Amino acid sequence: MIKKKWPLLLVLGLMFVFGLGLSGCEKEPDDDPDDDDPIITPPTLSLAAAVFTLEFGGTATIVPIIGNTTEVLEVAYAIADPTVISITGNVIAALKTGTTAVTASLVGHPEITVAMSVTVKTFPLALSGESEVYVDETITLSAFDRNNPQSAVVFWESNDIGIATVNQNGVVTGVSEGVVQIKISSFLTNHTLEKEITVLVPDATGIELNAQTAGPFKTFSQTELEAHVFPSGADQEVVWSSENEEIATVDATGKVTLLRSGTVIINATAKTNSLIKGTISITVEVDPIALLRSLNVDNPIVQYVTTYGNTQLQQWVYGSVSKYYPGALNLKVNLIPVGTNLIAKFGYPAGPNPYKGSYFSPAIRAIIDERVTRSGLLKTSISNIIYHDTGNNSSGATAAMHATYLAGQDNLNYRARSWHYTVDDKEVIQHLPDNEVAWQGDTDAAYGTTIGIETCVNAGSDLYLTWHRTAKLMAGLLVKYNLKVSAVKQHYDYSQKDCPRTLRHSNLYGNAIDLITAEYLVLTELSGYTIAFTSNNPEYINDLGRIVDLPAVATRVSYTVRITNGSGYDAQVILYSTLPGKTA
């Protein structure tokens, strides 16, 4: 039988483990019983200087000395009276006179301190006074040098005389908006002191206008206006405007161009305040010679144009040496009879015309349009004049021929078209009273409020003379109905029809408006005057200013304009134009 041995082995193992543990816990003997533990020494703080004396406004630098450490340590400062000095980093700034104690300490070691004393002495210079001044105004600063108590004399200067100047009495004058430093310097020491001055622009309170030249002012002359904004230091920039640009215009610099007689108000408004305004009234008198000189044409039109009808035809157009035509209008009145009956058309039976004397309306137009040539309908107003051309360039398509056509049965049966006047190079024929509706312009707006004028483009005619005569007619109607030249419209403006086609395709419609403007000016400005032209080169221009022939080469020609009236006015001037040569 084998006996179990594991209890004995367990006991032996435990003894072994505890034996090792007990052996490791034994205290080892001290090799050197005479050695002491190390002693830690704290850092030290001292100052290169602990007593400071500064002048008011001055600075000084503290130099701390930190020892017994390799650490980088900072120094903190506790100021007993922070109104006397401030310390930023290690720099002392003197704020006011007085003495204050300061305690310096190491950050992280508040127990390590050094006492300081700082005294601020009175600064020798003093500078006082206002800190703002307006442009063109002054303030006076006061200065004192305590090192020179018997005299207040210091040297004054400005760091920017474009903003403000200062004289040696301390008087500061604002020059322009901005900030400037005014500095005083002692004559006895090197001390200086500065004061910041802000220069402001005052608000405008008023504007006065003056003309550089005295009146009377004449048409077609110019004058310069000056604007003075008050106070003088205010922004002097103004915005100019004319209350009637037909009489006078004014540019951005105040230059006034006088165009027509009358009285006009010119305004200058402060750019900084639109409520501040200055005005001047200018009365303009007509200068007849200057007016005719302004209408002279330096280089008259000589152009090959196309006229339009059943075929296209080309012909030369010779212009005039003046935009004004001194010839007669030659107006004839040949009214179309009022249609008493409406013809059968558009499903309507023939019948009487009950609308004679009625005012135009689209509803009435829908019933009688193209059923009667002259309806007798009345307009409520006259607002515009429509410029047409006949679109008939056959040689016989004159004003007289169109008058016959309008009143004829062919027109009534076809479209029953009508208009008020037809113009050719010899005469003007009126077909309807101005206040009656004509079937021209192709819109109700045209029918109801406009006067229609057809210009002839018949082959072989003097087209430019036709346009002259048209201009004279239209100008008279504009004046009669108190309209401006801008009231003249093309047929195209109402219905986009390409009419007046010859003028439009020749780029001469603008020239036609110039002729109307010239006639309008003479009619309104020189009413009661007589104007006569005399050609000084009759082989090339006639006494109406019309070109009758061209020279072989470009030639300078002239004509004399004489203007008279019943009040004793009698003046004349020679005007010049250059005609192109036939070989040009």
PDB file of N, CA, C and O in Angstrom, residues 68-129:
ATOM      1  N   ASN A  68      19.466  82.244  -8.941  1.00  0.00           N
ATOM      2  CA  ASN A  68      19.351  80.953  -8.271  1.00  0.00           C
ATOM      3  C   ASN A  68      18.309  80.048  -8.933  1.00  0.00           C
ATOM      4  O   ASN A  68      17.640  79.265  -8.252  1.00  0.00           O
ATOM      5  N   THR A  69      18.148  80.177 -10.228  1.00  0.00           N
ATOM      6  CA  THR A  69      17.198  79.298 -10.926  1.00  0.00           C
ATOM      7  C   THR A  69      17.526  79.304 -12.412  1.00  0.00           C
ATOM      8  O   THR A  69      18.082  80.276 -12.945  1.00  0.00           O
ATOM      9  N   THR A  70      17.207  78.202 -13.030  1.00  0.00           N
ATOM     10  CA  THR A  70      17.338  78.133 -14.499  1.00  0.00           C
ATOM     11  C   THR A  70      15.987  78.313 -15.168  1.00  0.00           C
ATOM     12  O   THR A  70      15.890  78.333 -16.390  1.00  0.00           O
ATOM     13  N   GLU A  71      14.948  78.432 -14.366  1.00  0.00           N
ATOM     14  CA  GLU A  71      13.607  78.637 -14.928  1.00  0.00           C
ATOM     15  C   GLU A  71      13.473  80.063 -15.485  1.00  0.00           C
ATOM     16  O   GLU A  71      14.148  80.981 -15.026  1.00  0.00           O
ATOM     17  N   VAL A  72      12.583  80.201 -16.471  1.00  0.00           N
ATOM     18  CA  VAL A  72      12.234  81.527 -16.984  1.00  0.00           C
ATOM     19  C   VAL A  72      11.010  81.998 -16.215  1.00  0.00           C
ATOM     20  O   VAL A  72       9.909  81.463 -16.379  1.00  0.00           O
ATOM     21  N   LEU A  73      11.225  82.958 -15.343  1.00  0.00           N
ATOM     22  CA  LEU A  73      10.146  83.436 -14.486  1.00  0.00           C
ATOM     23  C   LEU A  73       9.763  84.863 -14.858  1.00  0.00           C
ATOM     24  O   LEU A  73      10.594  85.645 -15.318  1.00  0.00           O
ATOM     25  N   GLU A  74       8.487  85.190 -14.664  1.00  0.00           N
ATOM     26  CA  GLU A  74       7.993  86.539 -14.923  1.00  0.00           C
ATOM     27  C   GLU A  74       7.827  87.288 -13.613  1.00  0.00           C
ATOM     28  O   GLU A  74       7.680  86.686 -12.546  1.00  0.00           O
ATOM     29  N   VAL A  75       7.833  88.619 -13.752  1.00  0.00           N
ATOM     30  CA  VAL A  75       7.687  89.478 -12.583  1.00  0.00           C
ATOM     31  C   VAL A  75       6.342  90.181 -12.660  1.00  0.00           C
ATOM     32  O   VAL A  75       5.963  90.700 -13.716  1.00  0.00           O
ATOM     33  N   ALA A  76       5.615  90.188 -11.560  1.00  0.00           N
ATOM     34  CA  ALA A  76       4.350  90.913 -11.462  1.00  0.00           C
ATOM     35  C   ALA A  76       4.553  92.142 -10.593  1.00  0.00           C
ATOM     36  O   ALA A  76       5.411  92.150  -9.696  1.00  0.00           O
ATOM     37  N   TYR A  77       3.752  93.199 -10.891  1.00  0.00           N
ATOM     38  CA  TYR A  77       3.903  94.454 -10.163  1.00  0.00           C
ATOM     39  C   TYR A  77       2.557  94.865  -9.588  1.00  0.00           C
ATOM     40  O   TYR A  77       1.546  94.913 -10.300  1.00  0.00           O
ATOM     41  N   ALA A  78       2.557  95.164  -8.319  1.00  0.00           N
ATOM     42  CA  ALA A  78       1.361  95.673  -7.638  1.00  0.00           C
ATOM     43  C   ALA A  78       1.590  97.150  -7.346  1.00  0.00           C
ATOM     44  O   ALA A  78       2.524  97.505  -6.613  1.00  0.00           O
ATOM     45  N   ILE A  79       0.743  98.021  -7.958  1.00  0.00           N
ATOM     46  CA  ILE A  79       0.913  99.471  -7.843  1.00  0.00           C
ATOM     47  C   ILE A  79      -0.032  99.980  -6.769  1.00  0.00           C
ATOM     48  O   ILE A  79      -1.249  99.744  -6.819  1.00  0.00           O
ATOM     49  N   ALA A  80       0.510 100.682  -5.810  1.00  0.00           N
ATOM     50  CA  ALA A  80      -0.323 101.202  -4.726  1.00  0.00           C
ATOM     51  C   ALA A  80      -1.308 102.248  -5.239  1.00  0.00           C
ATOM     52  O   ALA A  80      -2.465 102.282  -4.812  1.00  0.00           O
ATOM     53  N   ASP A  81      -0.878 103.127  -6.151  1.00  0.00           N
ATOM     54  CA  ASP A  81      -1.761 104.163  -6.700  1.00  0.00           C
ATOM     55  C   ASP A  81      -1.693 104.107  -8.227  1.00  0.00           C
ATOM     56  O   ASP A  81      -0.841 104.755  -8.849  1.00  0.00           O
ATOM     57  N   PRO A  82      -2.569 103.332  -8.857  1.00  0.00           N
ATOM     58  CA  PRO A  82      -2.499 103.161 -10.319  1.00  0.00           C
ATOM     59  C   PRO A  82      -2.894 104.411 -11.101  1.00  0.00           C
ATOM     60  O   PRO A  82      -2.840 104.401 -12.320  1.00  0.00           O
ATOM     61  N   THR A  83      -3.309 105.485 -10.415  1.00  0.00           N
ATOM     62  CA  THR A  83      -3.587 106.726 -11.149  1.00  0.00           C
ATOM     63  C   THR A  83      -2.308 107.496 -11.441  1.00  0.00           C
ATOM     64  O   THR A  83      -2.301 108.394 -12.281  1.00  0.00           O
ATOM     65  N   VAL A  84      -1.231 107.160 -10.745  1.00  0.00           N
ATOM     66  CA  VAL A  84       0.035 107.875 -10.936  1.00  0.00           C
ATOM     67  C   VAL A  84       0.825 107.271 -12.089  1.00  0.00           C
ATOM     68  O   VAL A  84       1.372 107.985 -12.932  1.00  0.00           O
ATOM     69  N   ILE A  85       0.876 105.932 -12.126  1.00  0.00           N
ATOM     70  CA  ILE A  85       1.626 105.253 -13.187  1.00  0.00           C
ATOM     71  C   ILE A  85       0.854 104.029 -13.637  1.00  0.00           C
ATOM     72  O   ILE A  85      -0.092 103.574 -12.973  1.00  0.00           O
ATOM     73  N   SER A  86       1.282 103.507 -14.785  1.00  0.00           N
ATOM     74  CA  SER A  86       0.862 102.177 -15.217  1.00  0.00           C
ATOM     75  C   SER A  86       2.121 101.427 -15.605  1.00  0.00           C
ATOM     76  O   SER A  86       3.149 102.037 -15.926  1.00  0.00           O
ATOM     77  N   ILE A  87       2.073 100.098 -15.510  1.00  0.00           N
ATOM     78  CA  ILE A  87       3.224  99.278 -15.898  1.00  0.00           C
ATOM     79  C   ILE A  87       2.730  98.222 -16.870  1.00  0.00           C
ATOM     80  O   ILE A  87       1.814  97.451 -16.554  1.00  0.00           O
ATOM     81  N   THR A  88       3.316  98.210 -18.048  1.00  0.00           N
ATOM     82  CA  THR A  88       3.007  97.202 -19.059  1.00  0.00           C
ATOM     83  C   THR A  88       4.287  96.441 -19.345  1.00  0.00           C
ATOM     84  O   THR A  88       5.276  97.030 -19.802  1.00  0.00           O
ATOM     85  N   GLY A  89       4.262  95.124 -19.053  1.00  0.00           N
ATOM     86  CA  GLY A  89       5.515  94.380 -19.136  1.00  0.00           C
ATOM     87  C   GLY A  89       6.430  94.896 -18.050  1.00  0.00           C
ATOM     88  O   GLY A  89       6.121  94.796 -16.860  1.00  0.00           O
ATOM     89  N   ASN A  90       7.547  95.481 -18.427  1.00  0.00           N
ATOM     90  CA  ASN A  90       8.462  96.098 -17.462  1.00  0.00           C
ATOM     91  C   ASN A  90       8.599  97.601 -17.706  1.00  0.00           C
ATOM     92  O   ASN A  90       9.554  98.219 -17.240  1.00  0.00           O
ATOM     93  N   VAL A  91       7.640  98.198 -18.456  1.00  0.00           N
ATOM     94  CA  VAL A  91       7.735  99.612 -18.812  1.00  0.00           C
ATOM     95  C   VAL A  91       6.765 100.422 -17.969  1.00  0.00           C
ATOM     96  O   VAL A  91       5.557 100.149 -17.937  1.00  0.00           O
ATOM     97  N   ILE A  92       7.311 101.436 -17.292  1.00  0.00           N
ATOM     98  CA  ILE A  92       6.504 102.340 -16.476  1.00  0.00           C
ATOM     99  C   ILE A  92       6.079 103.517 -17.349  1.00  0.00           C
ATOM    100  O   ILE A  92       6.896 104.097 -18.071  1.00  0.00           O
ATOM    101  N   ALA A  93       4.794 103.895 -17.281  1.00  0.00           N
ATOM    102  CA  ALA A  93       4.293 105.086 -17.965  1.00  0.00           C
ATOM    103  C   ALA A  93       3.763 106.046 -16.919  1.00  0.00           C
ATOM    104  O   ALA A  93       2.938 105.671 -16.075  1.00  0.00           O
ATOM    105  N   ALA A  94       4.254 107.296 -16.965  1.00  0.00           N
ATOM    106  CA  ALA A  94       3.840 108.309 -15.997  1.00  0.00           C
ATOM    107  C   ALA A  94       2.504 108.900 -16.412  1.00  0.00           C
ATOM    108  O   ALA A  94       2.376 109.449 -17.502  1.00  0.00           O
ATOM    109  N   LEU A  95       1.506 108.795 -15.505  1.00  0.00           N
ATOM    110  CA  LEU A  95       0.158 109.252 -15.827  1.00  0.00           C
ATOM    111  C   LEU A  95      -0.169 110.605 -15.217  1.00  0.00           C
ATOM    112  O   LEU A  95      -0.868 111.411 -15.823  1.00  0.00           O
ATOM    113  N   LYS A  96       0.294 110.848 -14.008  1.00  0.00           N
ATOM    114  CA  LYS A  96       0.065 112.144 -13.378  1.00  0.00           C
ATOM    115  C   LYS A  96       1.126 112.350 -12.309  1.00  0.00           C
ATOM    116  O   LYS A  96       1.831 111.420 -11.905  1.00  0.00           O
ATOM    117  N   THR A  97       1.259 113.562 -11.862  1.00  0.00           N
ATOM    118  CA  THR A  97       2.268 113.848 -10.844  1.00  0.00           C
ATOM    119  C   THR A  97       1.885 113.170  -9.533  1.00  0.00           C
ATOM    120  O   THR A  97       0.707 113.008  -9.204  1.00  0.00           O
ATOM    121  N   GLY A  98       2.928 112.756  -8.789  1.00  0.00           N
ATOM    122  CA  GLY A  98       2.707 112.095  -7.514  1.00  0.00           C
ATOM    123  C   GLY A  98       3.736 111.004  -7.291  1.00  0.00           C
ATOM    124  O   GLY A  98       4.630 110.776  -8.118  1.00  0.00           O
ATOM    125  N   THR A  99       3.615 110.309  -6.141  1.00  0.00           N
ATOM    126  CA  THR A  99       4.527 109.214  -5.795  1.00  0.00           C
ATOM    127  C   THR A  99       3.692 108.008  -5.407  1.00  0.00           C
ATOM    128  O   THR A  99       2.667 108.136  -4.724  1.00  0.00           O
ATOM    129  N   THR A 100       4.139 106.838  -5.812  1.00  0.00           N
ATOM    130  CA  THR A 100       3.427 105.611  -5.467  1.00  0.00           C
ATOM    131  C   THR A 100       4.429 104.509  -5.188  1.00  0.00           C
ATOM    132  O   THR A 100       5.530 104.468  -5.766  1.00  0.00           O
ATOM    133  N   ALA A 101       4.068 103.634  -4.246  1.00  0.00           N
ATOM    134  CA  ALA A 101       4.865 102.442  -3.971  1.00  0.00           C
ATOM    135  C   ALA A 101       4.464 101.344  -4.931  1.00  0.00           C
ATOM    136  O   ALA A 101       3.311 101.259  -5.351  1.00  0.00           O
ATOM    137  N   VAL A 102       5.447 100.500  -5.267  1.00  0.00           N
ATOM    138  CA  VAL A 102       5.210  99.379  -6.159  1.00  0.00           C
ATOM    139  C   VAL A 102       5.874  98.157  -5.560  1.00  0.00           C
ATOM    140  O   VAL A 102       7.011  98.237  -5.069  1.00  0.00           O
ATOM    141  N   THR A 103       5.183  97.038  -5.559  1.00  0.00           N
ATOM    142  CA  THR A 103       5.759  95.787  -5.083  1.00  0.00           C
ATOM    143  C   THR A 103       5.943  94.863  -6.268  1.00  0.00           C
ATOM    144  O   THR A 103       4.977  94.547  -6.973  1.00  0.00           O
ATOM    145  N   ALA A 104       7.217  94.433  -6.463  1.00  0.00           N
ATOM    146  CA  ALA A 104       7.517  93.484  -7.527  1.00  0.00           C
ATOM    147  C   ALA A 104       7.606  92.098  -6.924  1.00  0.00           C
ATOM    148  O   ALA A 104       8.185  91.913  -5.846  1.00  0.00           O
ATOM    149  N   SER A 105       7.028  91.098  -7.583  1.00  0.00           N
ATOM    150  CA  SER A 105       7.073  89.724  -7.076  1.00  0.00           C
ATOM    151  C   SER A 105       7.231  88.775  -8.242  1.00  0.00           C
ATOM    152  O   SER A 105       6.855  89.077  -9.380  1.00  0.00           O
ATOM    153  N   LEU A 106       7.816  87.588  -7.911  1.00  0.00           N
ATOM    154  CA  LEU A 106       7.974  86.561  -8.930  1.00  0.00           C
ATOM    155  C   LEU A 106       6.665  85.801  -9.093  1.00  0.00           C
ATOM    156  O   LEU A 106       6.049  85.385  -8.103  1.00  0.00           O
ATOM    157  N   VAL A 107       6.243  85.649 -10.337  1.00  0.00           N
ATOM    158  CA  VAL A 107       5.037  84.880 -10.600  1.00  0.00           C
ATOM    159  C   VAL A 107       5.296  83.429 -10.204  1.00  0.00           C
ATOM    160  O   VAL A 107       6.291  82.817 -10.611  1.00  0.00           O
ATOM    161  N   GLY A 108       4.442  82.878  -9.371  1.00  0.00           N
ATOM    162  CA  GLY A 108       4.614  81.514  -8.863  1.00  0.00           C
ATOM    163  C   GLY A 108       5.327  81.478  -7.525  1.00  0.00           C
ATOM    164  O   GLY A 108       5.354  80.439  -6.864  1.00  0.00           O
ATOM    165  N   HIS A 109       5.918  82.608  -7.142  1.00  0.00           N
ATOM    166  CA  HIS A 109       6.605  82.709  -5.843  1.00  0.00           C
ATOM    167  C   HIS A 109       6.195  84.031  -5.208  1.00  0.00           C
ATOM    168  O   HIS A 109       7.000  84.967  -5.098  1.00  0.00           O
ATOM    169  N   PRO A 110       4.950  84.178  -4.835  1.00  0.00           N
ATOM    170  CA  PRO A 110       4.469  85.470  -4.332  1.00  0.00           C
ATOM    171  C   PRO A 110       5.160  85.917  -3.048  1.00  0.00           C
ATOM    172  O   PRO A 110       5.084  87.090  -2.688  1.00  0.00           O
ATOM    173  N   GLU A 111       5.835  84.982  -2.391  1.00  0.00           N
ATOM    174  CA  GLU A 111       6.521  85.356  -1.157  1.00  0.00           C
ATOM    175  C   GLU A 111       7.835  86.082  -1.425  1.00  0.00           C
ATOM    176  O   GLU A 111       8.414  86.700  -0.524  1.00  0.00           O
ATOM    177  N   ILE A 112       8.305  86.020  -2.700  1.00  0.00           N
ATOM    178  CA  ILE A 112       9.572  86.674  -3.051  1.00  0.00           C
ATOM    179  C   ILE A 112       9.233  88.037  -3.638  1.00  0.00           C
ATOM    180  O   ILE A 112       8.693  88.140  -4.743  1.00  0.00           O
ATOM    181  N   THR A 113       9.498  89.111  -2.950  1.00  0.00           N
ATOM    182  CA  THR A 113       9.109  90.459  -3.360  1.00  0.00           C
ATOM    183  C   THR A 113      10.257  91.431  -3.206  1.00  0.00           C
ATOM    184  O   THR A 113      11.206  91.182  -2.459  1.00  0.00           O
ATOM    185  N   VAL A 114      10.122  92.554  -3.950  1.00  0.00           N
ATOM    186  CA  VAL A 114      11.060  93.672  -3.822  1.00  0.00           C
ATOM    187  C   VAL A 114      10.223  94.947  -3.841  1.00  0.00           C
ATOM    188  O   VAL A 114       9.315  95.094  -4.672  1.00  0.00           O
ATOM    189  N   ALA A 115      10.510  95.861  -2.964  1.00  0.00           N
ATOM    190  CA  ALA A 115       9.773  97.120  -2.894  1.00  0.00           C
ATOM    191  C   ALA A 115      10.384  98.146  -3.842  1.00  0.00           C
ATOM    192  O   ALA A 115      11.601  98.223  -4.000  1.00  0.00           O
ATOM    193  N   MET A 116       9.506  98.931  -4.493  1.00  0.00           N
ATOM    194  CA  MET A 116       9.924  99.993  -5.408  1.00  0.00           C
ATOM    195  C   MET A 116       9.215 101.283  -5.029  1.00  0.00           C
ATOM    196  O   MET A 116       8.178 101.268  -4.364  1.00  0.00           O
ATOM    197  N   SER A 117       9.752 102.387  -5.542  1.00  0.00           N
ATOM    198  CA  SER A 117       9.107 103.694  -5.372  1.00  0.00           C
ATOM    199  C   SER A 117       9.235 104.456  -6.694  1.00  0.00           C
ATOM    200  O   SER A 117      10.325 104.521  -7.271  1.00  0.00           O
ATOM    201  N   VAL A 118       8.104 105.005  -7.159  1.00  0.00           N
ATOM    202  CA  VAL A 118       8.100 105.758  -8.415  1.00  0.00           C
ATOM    203  C   VAL A 118       7.501 107.135  -8.147  1.00  0.00           C
ATOM    204  O   VAL A 118       6.405 107.243  -7.589  1.00  0.00           O
ATOM    205  N   THR A 119       8.229 108.162  -8.570  1.00  0.00           N
ATOM    206  CA  THR A 119       7.759 109.541  -8.431  1.00  0.00           C
ATOM    207  C   THR A 119       7.626 110.156  -9.823  1.00  0.00           C
ATOM    208  O   THR A 119       8.534 110.037 -10.647  1.00  0.00           O
ATOM    209  N   VAL A 120       6.473 110.786 -10.077  1.00  0.00           N
ATOM    210  CA  VAL A 120       6.229 111.470 -11.353  1.00  0.00           C
ATOM    211  C   VAL A 120       6.265 112.968 -11.106  1.00  0.00           C
ATOM    212  O   VAL A 120       5.483 113.488 -10.300  1.00  0.00           O
ATOM    213  N   LYS A 121       7.199 113.626 -11.804  1.00  0.00           N
ATOM    214  CA  LYS A 121       7.309 115.076 -11.680  1.00  0.00           C
ATOM    215  C   LYS A 121       6.401 115.756 -12.702  1.00  0.00           C
ATOM    216  O   LYS A 121       6.014 115.174 -13.702  1.00  0.00           O
ATOM    217  N   THR A 122       6.084 116.978 -12.470  1.00  0.00           N
ATOM    218  CA  THR A 122       5.284 117.758 -13.416  1.00  0.00           C
ATOM    219  C   THR A 122       6.068 117.949 -14.704  1.00  0.00           C
ATOM    220  O   THR A 122       7.237 118.340 -14.688  1.00  0.00           O
ATOM    221  N   PHE A 123       5.362 117.649 -15.908  1.00  0.00           N
ATOM    222  CA  PHE A 123       6.025 117.826 -17.205  1.00  0.00           C
ATOM    223  C   PHE A 123       6.220 119.317 -17.447  1.00  0.00           C
ATOM    224  O   PHE A 123       5.326 120.121 -17.163  1.00  0.00           O
ATOM    225  N   PRO A 124       7.344 119.714 -18.019  1.00  0.00           N
ATOM    226  CA  PRO A 124       7.613 121.150 -18.155  1.00  0.00           C
ATOM    227  C   PRO A 124       6.696 121.858 -19.144  1.00  0.00           C
ATOM    228  O   PRO A 124       6.526 123.067 -19.071  1.00  0.00           O
ATOM    229  N   LEU A 125       6.098 121.098 -20.099  1.00  0.00           N
ATOM    230  CA  LEU A 125       5.242 121.738 -21.090  1.00  0.00           C
ATOM    231  C   LEU A 125       3.783 121.395 -20.828  1.00  0.00           C
ATOM    232  O   LEU A 125       3.459 120.276 -20.426  1.00  0.00           O
ATOM    233  N   ALA A 126       2.929 122.363 -21.083  1.00  0.00           N
ATOM    234  CA  ALA A 126       1.484 122.145 -20.988  1.00  0.00           C
ATOM    235  C   ALA A 126       0.837 122.692 -22.255  1.00  0.00           C
ATOM    236  O   ALA A 126       1.260 123.722 -22.785  1.00  0.00           O
ATOM    237  N   LEU A 127      -0.183 121.963 -22.768  1.00  0.00           N
ATOM    238  CA  LEU A 127      -0.876 122.357 -24.001  1.00  0.00           C
ATOM    239  C   LEU A 127      -2.358 122.085 -23.809  1.00  0.00           C
ATOM    240  O   LEU A 127      -2.754 120.959 -23.507  1.00  0.00           O
ATOM    241  N   SER A 128      -3.182 123.113 -23.956  1.00  0.00           N
ATOM    242  CA  SER A 128      -4.605 122.955 -23.695  1.00  0.00           C
ATOM    243  C   SER A 128      -5.423 123.714 -24.728  1.00  0.00           C
ATOM    244  O   SER A 128      -4.918 124.581 -25.437  1.00  0.00           O
ATOM    245  N   GLY A 129      -6.704 123.368 -24.798  1.00  0.00           N
ATOM    246  CA  GLY A 129      -7.622 124.023 -25.726  1.00  0.00           C
ATOM    247  C   GLY A 129      -8.554 123.016 -26.359  1.00  0.00           C
ATOM    248  O   GLY A 129      -8.522 121.814 -26.052  1.00  0.00           O
TER     249      GLY A 129
END
